[in-house]
Amino acid sequence: MKVHGNNKPEKISAGSMPNKPGRAWVRLTLNAKQETDKDGHTAWVYDEYVTEVEDTPGLLDEVKANYDNLLREAKANEKSKADLVAENEELAAQNATLKQQVAALTDQQSFYEDCIAEMASVVYA
């Protein structure tokens, strides 16, 4: 994923995940370049890939030793913008269908309640 930042990124960074004991995140960056926009502001632009691994005492050394494999895994796990848009459209369509189903079930429930009330008035009249 293309990232813009104010600081030059480390090529490799890693850290424990407090909400997932025994797991760690690994961030790999490529193609870091400092760019200046039309207003004269400088920023770093780079490709960033993140993956999750087992947390070990020598995590950074392990990541350096398996850099190519971890980079390949992180790239494979990344979803493209087109994939996310398609997934979002699919979820929106599912949401619309579910809303229609809820409305139909609500109408059906009201009908059943009316039927029960009418039967009760006949039985207990």
Short mmCIF file of C-alpha atoms in Angstrom, two decimals:
data_model
loop_
_atom_site.label_atom_id
_atom_site.label_comp_id
_atom_site.label_asym_id
_atom_site.label_seq_id
_atom_site.Cartn_x
_atom_site.Cartn_y
_atom_site.Cartn_z
CA MET A 1 0.00 0.00 0.00
CA LYS A 2 1.32 3.46 -0.89
CA VAL A 3 1.86 5.52 2.27
CA HIS A 4 2.71 9.19 2.85
CA GLY A 5 4.50 10.16 6.04
CA ASN A 6 6.53 12.92 7.63
CA ASN A 7 9.41 10.71 8.75
CA LYS A 8 11.68 8.38 6.84
CA PRO A 9 10.39 4.87 7.56
CA GLU A 10 12.49 2.03 8.89
CA LYS A 11 12.92 -0.72 6.29
CA ILE A 12 11.81 -3.27 8.90
CA SER A 13 9.91 -2.69 12.12
CA ALA A 14 8.09 -5.11 14.41
CA GLY A 15 6.29 -5.15 17.72
CA SER A 16 4.08 -7.20 20.01
CA MET A 17 0.31 -7.06 19.69
CA PRO A 18 -1.15 -6.35 23.16
CA ASN A 19 -4.61 -7.53 22.14
CA LYS A 20 -3.21 -10.82 20.75
CA PRO A 21 -0.76 -12.40 23.20
CA GLY A 22 1.96 -14.38 21.47
CA ARG A 23 1.49 -12.51 18.16
CA ALA A 24 3.44 -9.64 16.64
CA TRP A 25 3.06 -7.26 13.72
CA VAL A 26 5.79 -6.80 11.13
CA ARG A 27 5.94 -3.72 8.90
CA LEU A 28 8.12 -3.81 5.79
CA THR A 29 8.72 -0.72 3.67
CA LEU A 30 10.06 -0.40 0.13
CA ASN A 31 10.84 2.40 -2.30
CA ALA A 32 11.04 5.18 0.30
CA LYS A 33 11.47 8.55 -1.43
CA GLN A 34 11.33 12.06 -0.07
CA GLU A 35 9.10 14.28 -2.19
CA THR A 36 8.29 17.97 -2.16
CA ASP A 37 4.78 19.13 -3.04
CA LYS A 38 3.89 22.34 -4.92
CA ASP A 39 3.67 24.26 -1.60
CA GLY A 40 7.23 23.30 -0.67
CA HIS A 41 6.29 20.75 2.02
CA THR A 42 8.43 17.64 2.10
CA ALA A 43 7.11 14.19 2.92
CA TRP A 44 8.14 10.58 2.53
CA VAL A 45 6.29 8.32 0.12
CA TYR A 46 6.79 4.56 0.30
CA ASP A 47 5.20 1.16 -0.13
CA GLU A 48 4.22 -0.40 3.19
CA TYR A 49 3.32 -4.01 3.83
CA VAL A 50 2.16 -5.39 7.17
CA THR A 51 1.77 -8.97 8.30
CA GLU A 52 1.30 -10.85 11.55
CA VAL A 53 3.72 -13.45 12.94
CA GLU A 54 4.43 -15.39 16.11
CA ASP A 55 6.07 -13.19 18.75
CA THR A 56 9.50 -14.49 19.67
CA PRO A 57 12.38 -13.08 21.75
CA GLY A 58 14.58 -12.59 18.66
CA LEU A 59 11.74 -11.28 16.51
CA LEU A 60 13.67 -8.65 14.55
CA ASP A 61 16.52 -11.05 13.73
CA GLU A 62 13.99 -13.68 12.66
CA VAL A 63 12.22 -11.15 10.44
CA LYS A 64 15.53 -10.11 8.82
CA ALA A 65 16.35 -13.78 8.14
CA ASN A 66 12.92 -14.41 6.56
CA TYR A 67 12.51 -11.01 4.89
CA ASP A 68 11.71 -12.26 1.38
CA ASN A 69 9.12 -14.80 2.58
CA LEU A 70 7.44 -12.29 4.89
CA LEU A 71 7.33 -9.65 2.15
CA ARG A 72 5.75 -12.13 -0.26
CA GLU A 73 3.17 -13.11 2.40
CA ALA A 74 2.36 -9.48 3.26
CA LYS A 75 1.91 -8.57 -0.41
CA ALA A 76 -0.38 -11.56 -0.94
CA ASN A 77 -2.53 -10.56 2.04
CA GLU A 78 -3.02 -7.00 0.82
CA LYS A 79 -6.31 -6.25 -0.88
CA SER A 80 -6.34 -3.86 -3.78
CA LYS A 81 -8.62 -0.83 -3.82
CA ALA A 82 -10.68 -2.45 -6.59
CA ASP A 83 -11.16 -5.56 -4.44
CA LEU A 84 -12.29 -3.43 -1.51
CA VAL A 85 -14.75 -1.47 -3.67
CA ALA A 86 -16.20 -4.69 -5.10
CA GLU A 87 -16.49 -6.20 -1.62
CA ASN A 88 -18.17 -3.02 -0.34
CA GLU A 89 -20.72 -3.08 -3.19
CA GLU A 90 -21.47 -6.74 -2.51
CA LEU A 91 -21.98 -6.03 1.20
CA ALA A 92 -24.24 -3.06 0.41
CA ALA A 93 -26.40 -5.32 -1.80
CA GLN A 94 -26.57 -7.95 0.96
CA ASN A 95 -27.49 -5.23 3.46
CA ALA A 96 -30.36 -4.03 1.22
CA THR A 97 -31.66 -7.61 0.89
CA LEU A 98 -31.50 -8.12 4.64
CA LYS A 99 -33.39 -4.87 5.26
CA GLN A 100 -36.14 -6.04 2.89
CA GLN A 101 -36.30 -9.40 4.68
CA VAL A 102 -36.58 -7.70 8.09
CA ALA A 103 -39.40 -5.49 6.81
CA ALA A 104 -41.25 -8.52 5.41
CA LEU A 105 -40.83 -10.45 8.66
CA THR A 106 -42.07 -7.45 10.65
CA ASP A 107 -45.22 -7.30 8.50
CA GLN A 108 -45.70 -11.04 8.88
CA GLN A 109 -45.32 -10.82 12.66
CA SER A 110 -47.94 -8.04 12.80
CA PHE A 111 -50.30 -10.20 10.75
CA TYR A 112 -49.81 -13.17 13.12
CA GLU A 113 -50.39 -10.96 16.16
CA ASP A 114 -53.65 -9.67 14.62
CA CYS A 115 -54.76 -13.25 13.89
CA ILE A 116 -54.04 -14.35 17.45
CA ALA A 117 -55.92 -11.36 18.86
CA GLU A 118 -58.93 -12.10 16.61
CA MET A 119 -58.94 -15.81 17.57
CA ALA A 120 -58.69 -14.89 21.23
CA SER A 121 -61.69 -12.55 20.93
CA VAL A 122 -63.75 -15.37 19.33
CA VAL A 123 -62.65 -18.04 21.84
CA TYR A 124 -63.09 -15.87 24.92
CA ALA A 125 -66.21 -14.02 23.77
#
